[in-house]
Short mmCIF file of C-alpha atoms in Angstrom, two decimals:
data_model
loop_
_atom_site.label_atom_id
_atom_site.label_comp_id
_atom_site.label_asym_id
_atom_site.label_seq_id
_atom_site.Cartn_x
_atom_site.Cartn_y
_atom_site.Cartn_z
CA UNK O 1 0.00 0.00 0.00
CA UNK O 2 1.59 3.28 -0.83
CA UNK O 3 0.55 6.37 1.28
CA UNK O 4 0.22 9.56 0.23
CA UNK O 5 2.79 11.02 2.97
CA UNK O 6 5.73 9.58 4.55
CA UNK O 7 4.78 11.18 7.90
CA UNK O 8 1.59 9.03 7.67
CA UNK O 9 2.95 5.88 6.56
CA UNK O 10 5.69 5.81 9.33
CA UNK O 11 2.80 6.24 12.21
CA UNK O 12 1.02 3.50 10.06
CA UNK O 13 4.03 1.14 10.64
CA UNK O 14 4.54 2.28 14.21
CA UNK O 15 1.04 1.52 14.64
CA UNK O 16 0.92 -1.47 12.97
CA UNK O 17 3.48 -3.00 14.51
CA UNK O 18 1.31 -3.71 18.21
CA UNK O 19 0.11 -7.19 18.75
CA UNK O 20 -3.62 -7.40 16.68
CA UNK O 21 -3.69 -4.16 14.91
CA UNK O 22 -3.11 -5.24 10.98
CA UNK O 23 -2.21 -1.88 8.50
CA UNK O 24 -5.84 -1.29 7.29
CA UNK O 25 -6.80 -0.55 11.45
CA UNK O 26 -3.57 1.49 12.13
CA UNK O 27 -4.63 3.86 8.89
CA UNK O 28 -7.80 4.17 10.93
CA UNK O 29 -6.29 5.09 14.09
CA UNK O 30 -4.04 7.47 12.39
CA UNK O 31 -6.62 9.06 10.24
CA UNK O 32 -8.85 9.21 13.57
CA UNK O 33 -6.11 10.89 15.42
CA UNK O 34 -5.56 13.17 12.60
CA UNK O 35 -9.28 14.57 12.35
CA UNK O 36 -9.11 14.96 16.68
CA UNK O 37 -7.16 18.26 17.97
CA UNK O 38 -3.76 17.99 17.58
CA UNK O 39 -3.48 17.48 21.47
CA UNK O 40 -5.04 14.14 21.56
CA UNK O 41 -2.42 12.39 19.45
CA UNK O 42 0.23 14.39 21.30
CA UNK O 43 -1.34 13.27 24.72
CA UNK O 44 -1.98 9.95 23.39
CA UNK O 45 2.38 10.18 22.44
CA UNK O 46 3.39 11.59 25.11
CA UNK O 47 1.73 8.58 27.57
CA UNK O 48 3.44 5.87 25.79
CA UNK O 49 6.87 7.80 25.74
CA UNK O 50 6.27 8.82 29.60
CA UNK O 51 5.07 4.87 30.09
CA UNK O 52 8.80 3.44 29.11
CA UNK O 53 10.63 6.43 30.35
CA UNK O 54 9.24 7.07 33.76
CA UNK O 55 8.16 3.41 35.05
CA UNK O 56 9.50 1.38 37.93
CA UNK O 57 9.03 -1.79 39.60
CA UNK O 58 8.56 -2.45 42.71
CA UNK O 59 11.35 -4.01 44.64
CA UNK O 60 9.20 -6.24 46.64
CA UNK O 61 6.84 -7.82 44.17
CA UNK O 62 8.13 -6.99 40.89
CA UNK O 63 4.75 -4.87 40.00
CA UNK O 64 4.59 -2.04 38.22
CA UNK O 65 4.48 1.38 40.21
CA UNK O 66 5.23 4.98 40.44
CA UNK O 67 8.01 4.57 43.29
CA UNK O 68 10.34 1.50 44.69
CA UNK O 69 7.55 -0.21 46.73
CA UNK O 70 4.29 0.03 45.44
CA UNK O 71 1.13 1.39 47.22
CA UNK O 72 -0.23 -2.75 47.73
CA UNK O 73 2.96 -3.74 49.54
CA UNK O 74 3.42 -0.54 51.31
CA UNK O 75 -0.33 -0.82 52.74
CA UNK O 76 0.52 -1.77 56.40
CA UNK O 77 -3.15 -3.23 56.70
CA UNK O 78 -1.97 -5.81 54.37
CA UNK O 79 -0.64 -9.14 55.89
CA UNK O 80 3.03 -9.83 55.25
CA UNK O 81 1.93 -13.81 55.56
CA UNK O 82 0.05 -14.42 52.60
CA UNK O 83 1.84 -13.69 49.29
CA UNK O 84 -0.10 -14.62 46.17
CA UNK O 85 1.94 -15.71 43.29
CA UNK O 86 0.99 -14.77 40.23
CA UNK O 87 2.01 -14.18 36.28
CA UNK O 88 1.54 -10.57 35.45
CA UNK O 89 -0.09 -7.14 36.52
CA UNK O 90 -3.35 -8.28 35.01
CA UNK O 91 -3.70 -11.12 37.51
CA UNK O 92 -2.89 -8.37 40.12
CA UNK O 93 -5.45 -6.02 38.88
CA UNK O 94 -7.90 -9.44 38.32
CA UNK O 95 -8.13 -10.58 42.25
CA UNK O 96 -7.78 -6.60 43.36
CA UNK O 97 -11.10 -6.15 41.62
CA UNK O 98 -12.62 -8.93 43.35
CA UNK O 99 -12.14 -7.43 46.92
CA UNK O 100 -11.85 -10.85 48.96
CA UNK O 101 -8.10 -10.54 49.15
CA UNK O 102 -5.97 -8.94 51.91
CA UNK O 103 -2.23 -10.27 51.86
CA UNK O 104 0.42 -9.22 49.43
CA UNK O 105 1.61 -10.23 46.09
CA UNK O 106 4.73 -11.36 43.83
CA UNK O 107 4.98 -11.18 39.95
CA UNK O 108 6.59 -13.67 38.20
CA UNK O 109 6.97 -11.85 35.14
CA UNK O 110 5.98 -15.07 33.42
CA UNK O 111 5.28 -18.65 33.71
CA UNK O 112 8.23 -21.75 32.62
CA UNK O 113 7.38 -22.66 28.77
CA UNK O 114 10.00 -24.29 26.46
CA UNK O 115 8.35 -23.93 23.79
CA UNK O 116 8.83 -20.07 24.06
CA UNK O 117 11.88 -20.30 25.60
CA UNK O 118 10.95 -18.98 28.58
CA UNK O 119 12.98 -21.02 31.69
CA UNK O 120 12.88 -20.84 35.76
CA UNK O 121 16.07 -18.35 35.58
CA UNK O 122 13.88 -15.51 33.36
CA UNK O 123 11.24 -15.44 35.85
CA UNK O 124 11.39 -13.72 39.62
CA UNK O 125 11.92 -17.20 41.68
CA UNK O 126 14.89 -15.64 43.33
CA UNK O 127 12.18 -13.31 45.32
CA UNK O 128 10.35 -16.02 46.65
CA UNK O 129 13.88 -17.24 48.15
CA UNK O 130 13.93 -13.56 49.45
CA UNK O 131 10.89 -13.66 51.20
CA UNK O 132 11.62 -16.79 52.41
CA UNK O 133 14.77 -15.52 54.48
CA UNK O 134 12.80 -12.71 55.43
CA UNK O 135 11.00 -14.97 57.70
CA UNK O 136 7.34 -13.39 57.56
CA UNK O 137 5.49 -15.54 55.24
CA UNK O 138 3.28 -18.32 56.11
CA UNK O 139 1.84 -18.82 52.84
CA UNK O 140 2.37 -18.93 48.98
CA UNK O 141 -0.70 -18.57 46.53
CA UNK O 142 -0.39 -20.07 43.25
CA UNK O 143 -3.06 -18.07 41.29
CA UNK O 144 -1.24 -19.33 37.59
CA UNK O 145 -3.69 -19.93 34.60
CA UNK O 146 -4.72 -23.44 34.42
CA UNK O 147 -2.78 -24.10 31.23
CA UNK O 148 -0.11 -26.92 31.25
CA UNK O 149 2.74 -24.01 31.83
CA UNK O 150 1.08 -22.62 34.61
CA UNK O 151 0.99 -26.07 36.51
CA UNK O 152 4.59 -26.64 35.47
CA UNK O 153 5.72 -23.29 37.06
CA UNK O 154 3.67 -23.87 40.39
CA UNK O 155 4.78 -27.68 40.73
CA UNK O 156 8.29 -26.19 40.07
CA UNK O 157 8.26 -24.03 42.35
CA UNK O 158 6.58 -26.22 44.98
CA UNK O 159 9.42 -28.87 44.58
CA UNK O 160 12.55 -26.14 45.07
CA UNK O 161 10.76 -24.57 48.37
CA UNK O 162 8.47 -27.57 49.82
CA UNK O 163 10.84 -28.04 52.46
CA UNK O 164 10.99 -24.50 53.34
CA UNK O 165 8.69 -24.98 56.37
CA UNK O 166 6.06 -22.83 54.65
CA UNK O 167 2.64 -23.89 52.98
CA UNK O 168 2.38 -24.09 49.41
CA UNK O 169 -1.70 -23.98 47.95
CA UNK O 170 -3.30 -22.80 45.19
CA UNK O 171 -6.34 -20.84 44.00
CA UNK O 172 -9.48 -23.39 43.55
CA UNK O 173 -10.27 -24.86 40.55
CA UNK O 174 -14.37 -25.64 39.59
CA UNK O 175 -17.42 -24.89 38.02
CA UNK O 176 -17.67 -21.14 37.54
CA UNK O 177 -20.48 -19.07 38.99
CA UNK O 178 -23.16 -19.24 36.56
CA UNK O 179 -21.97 -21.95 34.75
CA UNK O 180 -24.23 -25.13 33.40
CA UNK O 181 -22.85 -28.51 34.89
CA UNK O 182 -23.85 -29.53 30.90
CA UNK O 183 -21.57 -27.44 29.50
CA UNK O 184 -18.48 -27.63 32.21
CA UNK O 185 -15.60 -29.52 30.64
CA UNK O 186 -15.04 -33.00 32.54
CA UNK O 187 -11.63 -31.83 33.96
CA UNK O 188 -13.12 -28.51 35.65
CA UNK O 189 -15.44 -31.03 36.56
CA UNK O 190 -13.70 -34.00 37.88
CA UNK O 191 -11.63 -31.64 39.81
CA UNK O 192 -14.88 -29.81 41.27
CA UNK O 193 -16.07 -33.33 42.84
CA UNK O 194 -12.93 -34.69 44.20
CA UNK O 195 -12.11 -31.21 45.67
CA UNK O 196 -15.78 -31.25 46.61
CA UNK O 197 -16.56 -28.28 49.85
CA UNK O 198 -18.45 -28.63 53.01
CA UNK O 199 -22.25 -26.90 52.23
CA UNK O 200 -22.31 -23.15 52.98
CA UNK O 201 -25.35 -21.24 53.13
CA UNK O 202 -24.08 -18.11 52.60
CA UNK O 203 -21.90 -19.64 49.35
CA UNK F 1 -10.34 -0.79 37.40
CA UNK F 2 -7.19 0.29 39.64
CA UNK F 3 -3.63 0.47 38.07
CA UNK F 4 -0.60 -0.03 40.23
CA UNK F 5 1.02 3.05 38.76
CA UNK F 6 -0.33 6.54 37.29
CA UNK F 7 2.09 6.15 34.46
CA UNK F 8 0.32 3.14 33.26
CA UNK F 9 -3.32 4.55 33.84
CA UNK F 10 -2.91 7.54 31.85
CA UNK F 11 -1.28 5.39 28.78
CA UNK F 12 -4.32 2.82 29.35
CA UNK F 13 -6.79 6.06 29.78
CA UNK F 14 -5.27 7.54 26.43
CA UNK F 15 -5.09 4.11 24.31
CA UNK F 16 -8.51 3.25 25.45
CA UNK F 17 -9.43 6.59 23.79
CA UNK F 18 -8.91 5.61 20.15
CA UNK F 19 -11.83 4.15 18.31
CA UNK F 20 -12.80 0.29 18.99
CA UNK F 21 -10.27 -0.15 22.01
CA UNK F 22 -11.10 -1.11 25.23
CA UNK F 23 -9.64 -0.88 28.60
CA UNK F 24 -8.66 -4.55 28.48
CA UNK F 25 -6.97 -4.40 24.92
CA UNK F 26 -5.52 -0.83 25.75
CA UNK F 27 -3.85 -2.36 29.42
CA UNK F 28 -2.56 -5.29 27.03
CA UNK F 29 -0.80 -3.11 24.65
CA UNK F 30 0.46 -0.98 26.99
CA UNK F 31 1.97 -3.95 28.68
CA UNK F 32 2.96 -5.45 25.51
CA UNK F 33 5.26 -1.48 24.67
CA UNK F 34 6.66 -2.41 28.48
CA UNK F 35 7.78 -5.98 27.22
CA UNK F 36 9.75 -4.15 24.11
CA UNK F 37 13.37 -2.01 24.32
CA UNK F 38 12.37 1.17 25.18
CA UNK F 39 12.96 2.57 21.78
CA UNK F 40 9.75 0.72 20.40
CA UNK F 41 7.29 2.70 22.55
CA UNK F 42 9.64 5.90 22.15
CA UNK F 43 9.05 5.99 17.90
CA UNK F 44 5.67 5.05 18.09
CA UNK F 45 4.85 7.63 20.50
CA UNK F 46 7.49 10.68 18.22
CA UNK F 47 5.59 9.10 14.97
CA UNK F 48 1.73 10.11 16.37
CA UNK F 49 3.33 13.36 17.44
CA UNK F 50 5.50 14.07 14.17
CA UNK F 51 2.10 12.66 12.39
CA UNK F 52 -0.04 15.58 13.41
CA UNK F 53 2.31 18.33 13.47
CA UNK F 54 4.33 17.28 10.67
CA UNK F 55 1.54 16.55 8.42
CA UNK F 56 0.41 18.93 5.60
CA UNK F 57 -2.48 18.84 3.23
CA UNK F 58 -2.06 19.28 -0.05
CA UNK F 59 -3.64 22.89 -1.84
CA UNK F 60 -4.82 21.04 -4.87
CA UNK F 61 -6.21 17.83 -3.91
CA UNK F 62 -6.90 18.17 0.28
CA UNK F 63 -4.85 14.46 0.25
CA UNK F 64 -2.17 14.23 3.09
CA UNK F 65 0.73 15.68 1.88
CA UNK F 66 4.26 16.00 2.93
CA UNK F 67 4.63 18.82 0.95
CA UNK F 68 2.56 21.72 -0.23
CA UNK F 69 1.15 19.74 -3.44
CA UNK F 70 0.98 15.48 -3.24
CA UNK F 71 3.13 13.84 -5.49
CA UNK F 72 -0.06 12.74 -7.25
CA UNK F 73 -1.71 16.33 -8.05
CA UNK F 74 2.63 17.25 -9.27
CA UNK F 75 2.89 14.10 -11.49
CA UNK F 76 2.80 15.31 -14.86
CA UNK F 77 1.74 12.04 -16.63
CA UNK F 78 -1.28 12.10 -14.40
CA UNK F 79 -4.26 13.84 -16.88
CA UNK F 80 -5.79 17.60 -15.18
CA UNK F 81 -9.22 16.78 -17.70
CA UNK F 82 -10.20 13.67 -14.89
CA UNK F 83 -11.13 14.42 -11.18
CA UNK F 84 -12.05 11.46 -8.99
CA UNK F 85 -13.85 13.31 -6.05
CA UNK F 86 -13.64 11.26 -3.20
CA UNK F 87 -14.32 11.12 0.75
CA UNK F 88 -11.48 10.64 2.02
CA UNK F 89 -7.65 9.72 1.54
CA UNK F 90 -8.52 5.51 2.08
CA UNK F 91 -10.60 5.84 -1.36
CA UNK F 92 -7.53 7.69 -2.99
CA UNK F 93 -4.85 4.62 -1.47
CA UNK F 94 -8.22 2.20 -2.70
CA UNK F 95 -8.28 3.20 -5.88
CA UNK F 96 -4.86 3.96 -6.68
CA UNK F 97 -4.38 0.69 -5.55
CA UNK F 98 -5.94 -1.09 -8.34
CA UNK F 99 -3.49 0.91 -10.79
CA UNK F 100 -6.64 1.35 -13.54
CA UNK F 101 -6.98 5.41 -12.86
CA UNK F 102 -4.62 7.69 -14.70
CA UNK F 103 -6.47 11.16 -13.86
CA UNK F 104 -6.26 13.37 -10.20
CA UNK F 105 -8.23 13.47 -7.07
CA UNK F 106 -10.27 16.06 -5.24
CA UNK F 107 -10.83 14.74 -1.54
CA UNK F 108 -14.15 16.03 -0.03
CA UNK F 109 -13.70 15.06 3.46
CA UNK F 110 -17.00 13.68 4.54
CA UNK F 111 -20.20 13.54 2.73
CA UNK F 112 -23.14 15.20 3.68
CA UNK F 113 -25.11 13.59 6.81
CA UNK F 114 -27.49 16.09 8.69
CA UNK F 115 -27.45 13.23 11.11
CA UNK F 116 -23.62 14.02 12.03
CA UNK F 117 -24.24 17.26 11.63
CA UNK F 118 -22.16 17.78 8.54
CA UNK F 119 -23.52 20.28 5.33
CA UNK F 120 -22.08 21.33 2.66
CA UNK F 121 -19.86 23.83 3.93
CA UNK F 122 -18.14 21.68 5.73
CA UNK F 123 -16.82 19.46 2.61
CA UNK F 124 -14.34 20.91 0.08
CA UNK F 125 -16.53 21.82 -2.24
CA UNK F 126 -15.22 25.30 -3.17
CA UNK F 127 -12.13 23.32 -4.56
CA UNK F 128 -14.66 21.87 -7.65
CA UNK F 129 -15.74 25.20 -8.30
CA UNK F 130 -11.48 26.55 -8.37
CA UNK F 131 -11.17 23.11 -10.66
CA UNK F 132 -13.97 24.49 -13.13
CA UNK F 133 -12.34 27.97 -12.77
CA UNK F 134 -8.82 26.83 -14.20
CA UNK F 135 -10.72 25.40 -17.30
CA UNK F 136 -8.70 22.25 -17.18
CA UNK F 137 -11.54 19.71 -16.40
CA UNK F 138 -13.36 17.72 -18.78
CA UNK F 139 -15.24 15.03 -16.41
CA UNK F 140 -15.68 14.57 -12.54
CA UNK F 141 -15.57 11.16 -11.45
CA UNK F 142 -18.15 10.31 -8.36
CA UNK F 143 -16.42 7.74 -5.83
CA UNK F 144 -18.14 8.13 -3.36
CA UNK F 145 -19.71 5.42 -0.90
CA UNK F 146 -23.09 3.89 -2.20
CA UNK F 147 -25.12 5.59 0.86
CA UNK F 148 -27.74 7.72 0.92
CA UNK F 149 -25.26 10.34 2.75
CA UNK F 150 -23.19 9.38 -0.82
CA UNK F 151 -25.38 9.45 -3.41
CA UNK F 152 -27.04 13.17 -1.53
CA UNK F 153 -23.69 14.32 -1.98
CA UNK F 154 -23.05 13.41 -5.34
CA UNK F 155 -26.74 14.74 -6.09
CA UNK F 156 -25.91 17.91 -4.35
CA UNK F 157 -22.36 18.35 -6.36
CA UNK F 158 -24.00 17.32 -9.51
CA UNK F 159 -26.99 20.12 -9.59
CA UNK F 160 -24.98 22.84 -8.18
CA UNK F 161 -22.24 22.47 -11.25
CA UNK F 162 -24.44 20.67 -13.86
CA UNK F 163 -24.38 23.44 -15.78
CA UNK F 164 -20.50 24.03 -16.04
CA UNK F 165 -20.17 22.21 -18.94
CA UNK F 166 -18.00 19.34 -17.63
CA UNK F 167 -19.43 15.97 -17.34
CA UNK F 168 -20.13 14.25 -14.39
CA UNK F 169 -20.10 11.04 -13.95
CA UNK F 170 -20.09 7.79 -11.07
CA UNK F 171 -17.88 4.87 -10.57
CA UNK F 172 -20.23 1.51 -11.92
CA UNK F 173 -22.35 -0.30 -9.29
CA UNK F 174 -22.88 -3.88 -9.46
CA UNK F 175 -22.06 -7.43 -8.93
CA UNK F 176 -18.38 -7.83 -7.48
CA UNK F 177 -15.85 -10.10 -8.96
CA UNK F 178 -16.49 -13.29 -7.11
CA UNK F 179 -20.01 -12.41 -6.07
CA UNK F 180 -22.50 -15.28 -6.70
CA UNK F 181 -25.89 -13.90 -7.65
CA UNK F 182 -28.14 -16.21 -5.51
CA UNK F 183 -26.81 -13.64 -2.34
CA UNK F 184 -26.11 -10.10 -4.53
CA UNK F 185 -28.44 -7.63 -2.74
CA UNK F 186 -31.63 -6.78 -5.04
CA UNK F 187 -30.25 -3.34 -5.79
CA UNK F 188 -27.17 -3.67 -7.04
CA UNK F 189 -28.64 -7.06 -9.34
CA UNK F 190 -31.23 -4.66 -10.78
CA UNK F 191 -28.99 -1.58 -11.27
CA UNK F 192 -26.47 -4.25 -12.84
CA UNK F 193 -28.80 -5.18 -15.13
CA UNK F 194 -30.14 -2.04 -15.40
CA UNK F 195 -26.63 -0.50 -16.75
CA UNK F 196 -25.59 -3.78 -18.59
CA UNK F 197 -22.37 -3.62 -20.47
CA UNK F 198 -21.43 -5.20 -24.08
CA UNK F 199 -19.86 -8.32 -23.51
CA UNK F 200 -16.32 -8.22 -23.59
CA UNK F 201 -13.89 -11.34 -23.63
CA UNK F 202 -11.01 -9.43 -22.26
CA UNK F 203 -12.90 -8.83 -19.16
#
């Protein structure tokens, strides 16, 4: 496709070039940006240039924040016993939205997958030895997806710190609320029987 | 939704601004940019900047330009006697994609829609009447979007000027290339047959 400007046809490569955006889209962001005030594309610039530049990680957890601890593992209301482990900032922002969790986190940055090269020493297991010498926690969290890499990272993980003197457990695995026993899959389901809980009224 | 750092929620507040982007898909490109060297954020964040102050548009035509005239309206092997008025610069790439128009371009930038507010006025109409003034024209081609916001627009053009002594005239509706005729819309099989062309083996 040949644009009419090169000015235009470099944004439509920059543009272009982010994970599910294909050429015809980017021309439509551009074109969008180009019929908004001038500020809106410079804002919109500015943010991702700023988002790079200005960034840091938290030293405790490996999240992303505005200073070297961030505002969850600074919160003093938080326990220091429970530490959830978890993949990315999503899952973070995921279980922060549901409310029902008060004890801190740590971000892998990842889960172990050789098939995209991705090994124990890319990921932040050297934290969880950190923590453990710290003496404070009681408990690790696995809250990994329930792919075949996820397990792999939490069994991992559970067989180089098992004898740690800590307890290792993981986020429960089911039927979803809402969900049709009909339509479950038989592993969400075999799991949800065998791991079967006493009767709560209040569930 | 609660980000761990300012930085991040303004990029995912100004991402999620652009047309058909969510918060979800804007917080996964932003982290996708904080996966990436640095200097893959940094250029596409310059190129939306450069792209709107950088940009020109050029005098003849309206197309995006980076200079004062588009390298189509300067090309001297291009014919002045055809205009292809169009709505906007993805109709110029469109058609000059194809590589079956030889003739110039006059970019409206819209069509008319009293339901988005835009007349007349607002369109780049003034530029047919400077076209008809130079004396160069002999026919104005109608691209335009088979709407009713298109087809009032190239009604509108066409009795304002009808009397200039050009001719006017519209790119051919019918059945696409491909197109089975059990599913064609009724419209475009009865203008097709309507406007049926001699039979032609090179076709």
């Amino acid at each position: 496709m040949d644009y009419p400007s090169k000015v235009l046809a470099k944004a439509v490569d920059e543009i272009s070039g982010l994970p599910g955006i294909g050429r015809k889209t980017a021309l439509r962001l551009a074109l969008h940006l180009l019929k908004q005030p001038n500020s809106r594309a410079m804002g919109l610039g500015n943010s991702l240039i700023s988002l790079v530049n200005d960034i840091k990680y938290c030293k405790e957890c490996h999240n992303f924040s505005d200073f070297e601890i961030c505002d969850i593992c600074s919160n003093s209301k938080r326990s220091d016993e429970l530490i959830c482990i978890v993949e990315d900032v999503r899952d973070v922002i995921a279980i922060e939205n549901t409310g029902k969790y008060k004890g801190k986190y740590l971000i892998l940055g990842g889960k172990i997958s050789p098939m995209e090269g991705v090994g124990p020493n890319q990921l932040n297991i050297s934290s969880i030895e950190k923590k453990l010498n710290d003496g404070k926690v009681r408990e690790f969290i696995f809250a990994l997806s329930a792919t075949m890499e996820g397990d792999t990272t939490a069994y991992y993980i559970y067989k180089k710190f098992k004898n740690s003197g800590v307890t290792f457990s993981s986020i429960a695995r089911g039927i979803a609320v809402g969900d049709e026993l009909e339509y479950a899959d038989e592993i969400s389901l075999g799991r949800s029987i065998v791991n079967r809980l006493p009767y709560n009224e209040k569930d």
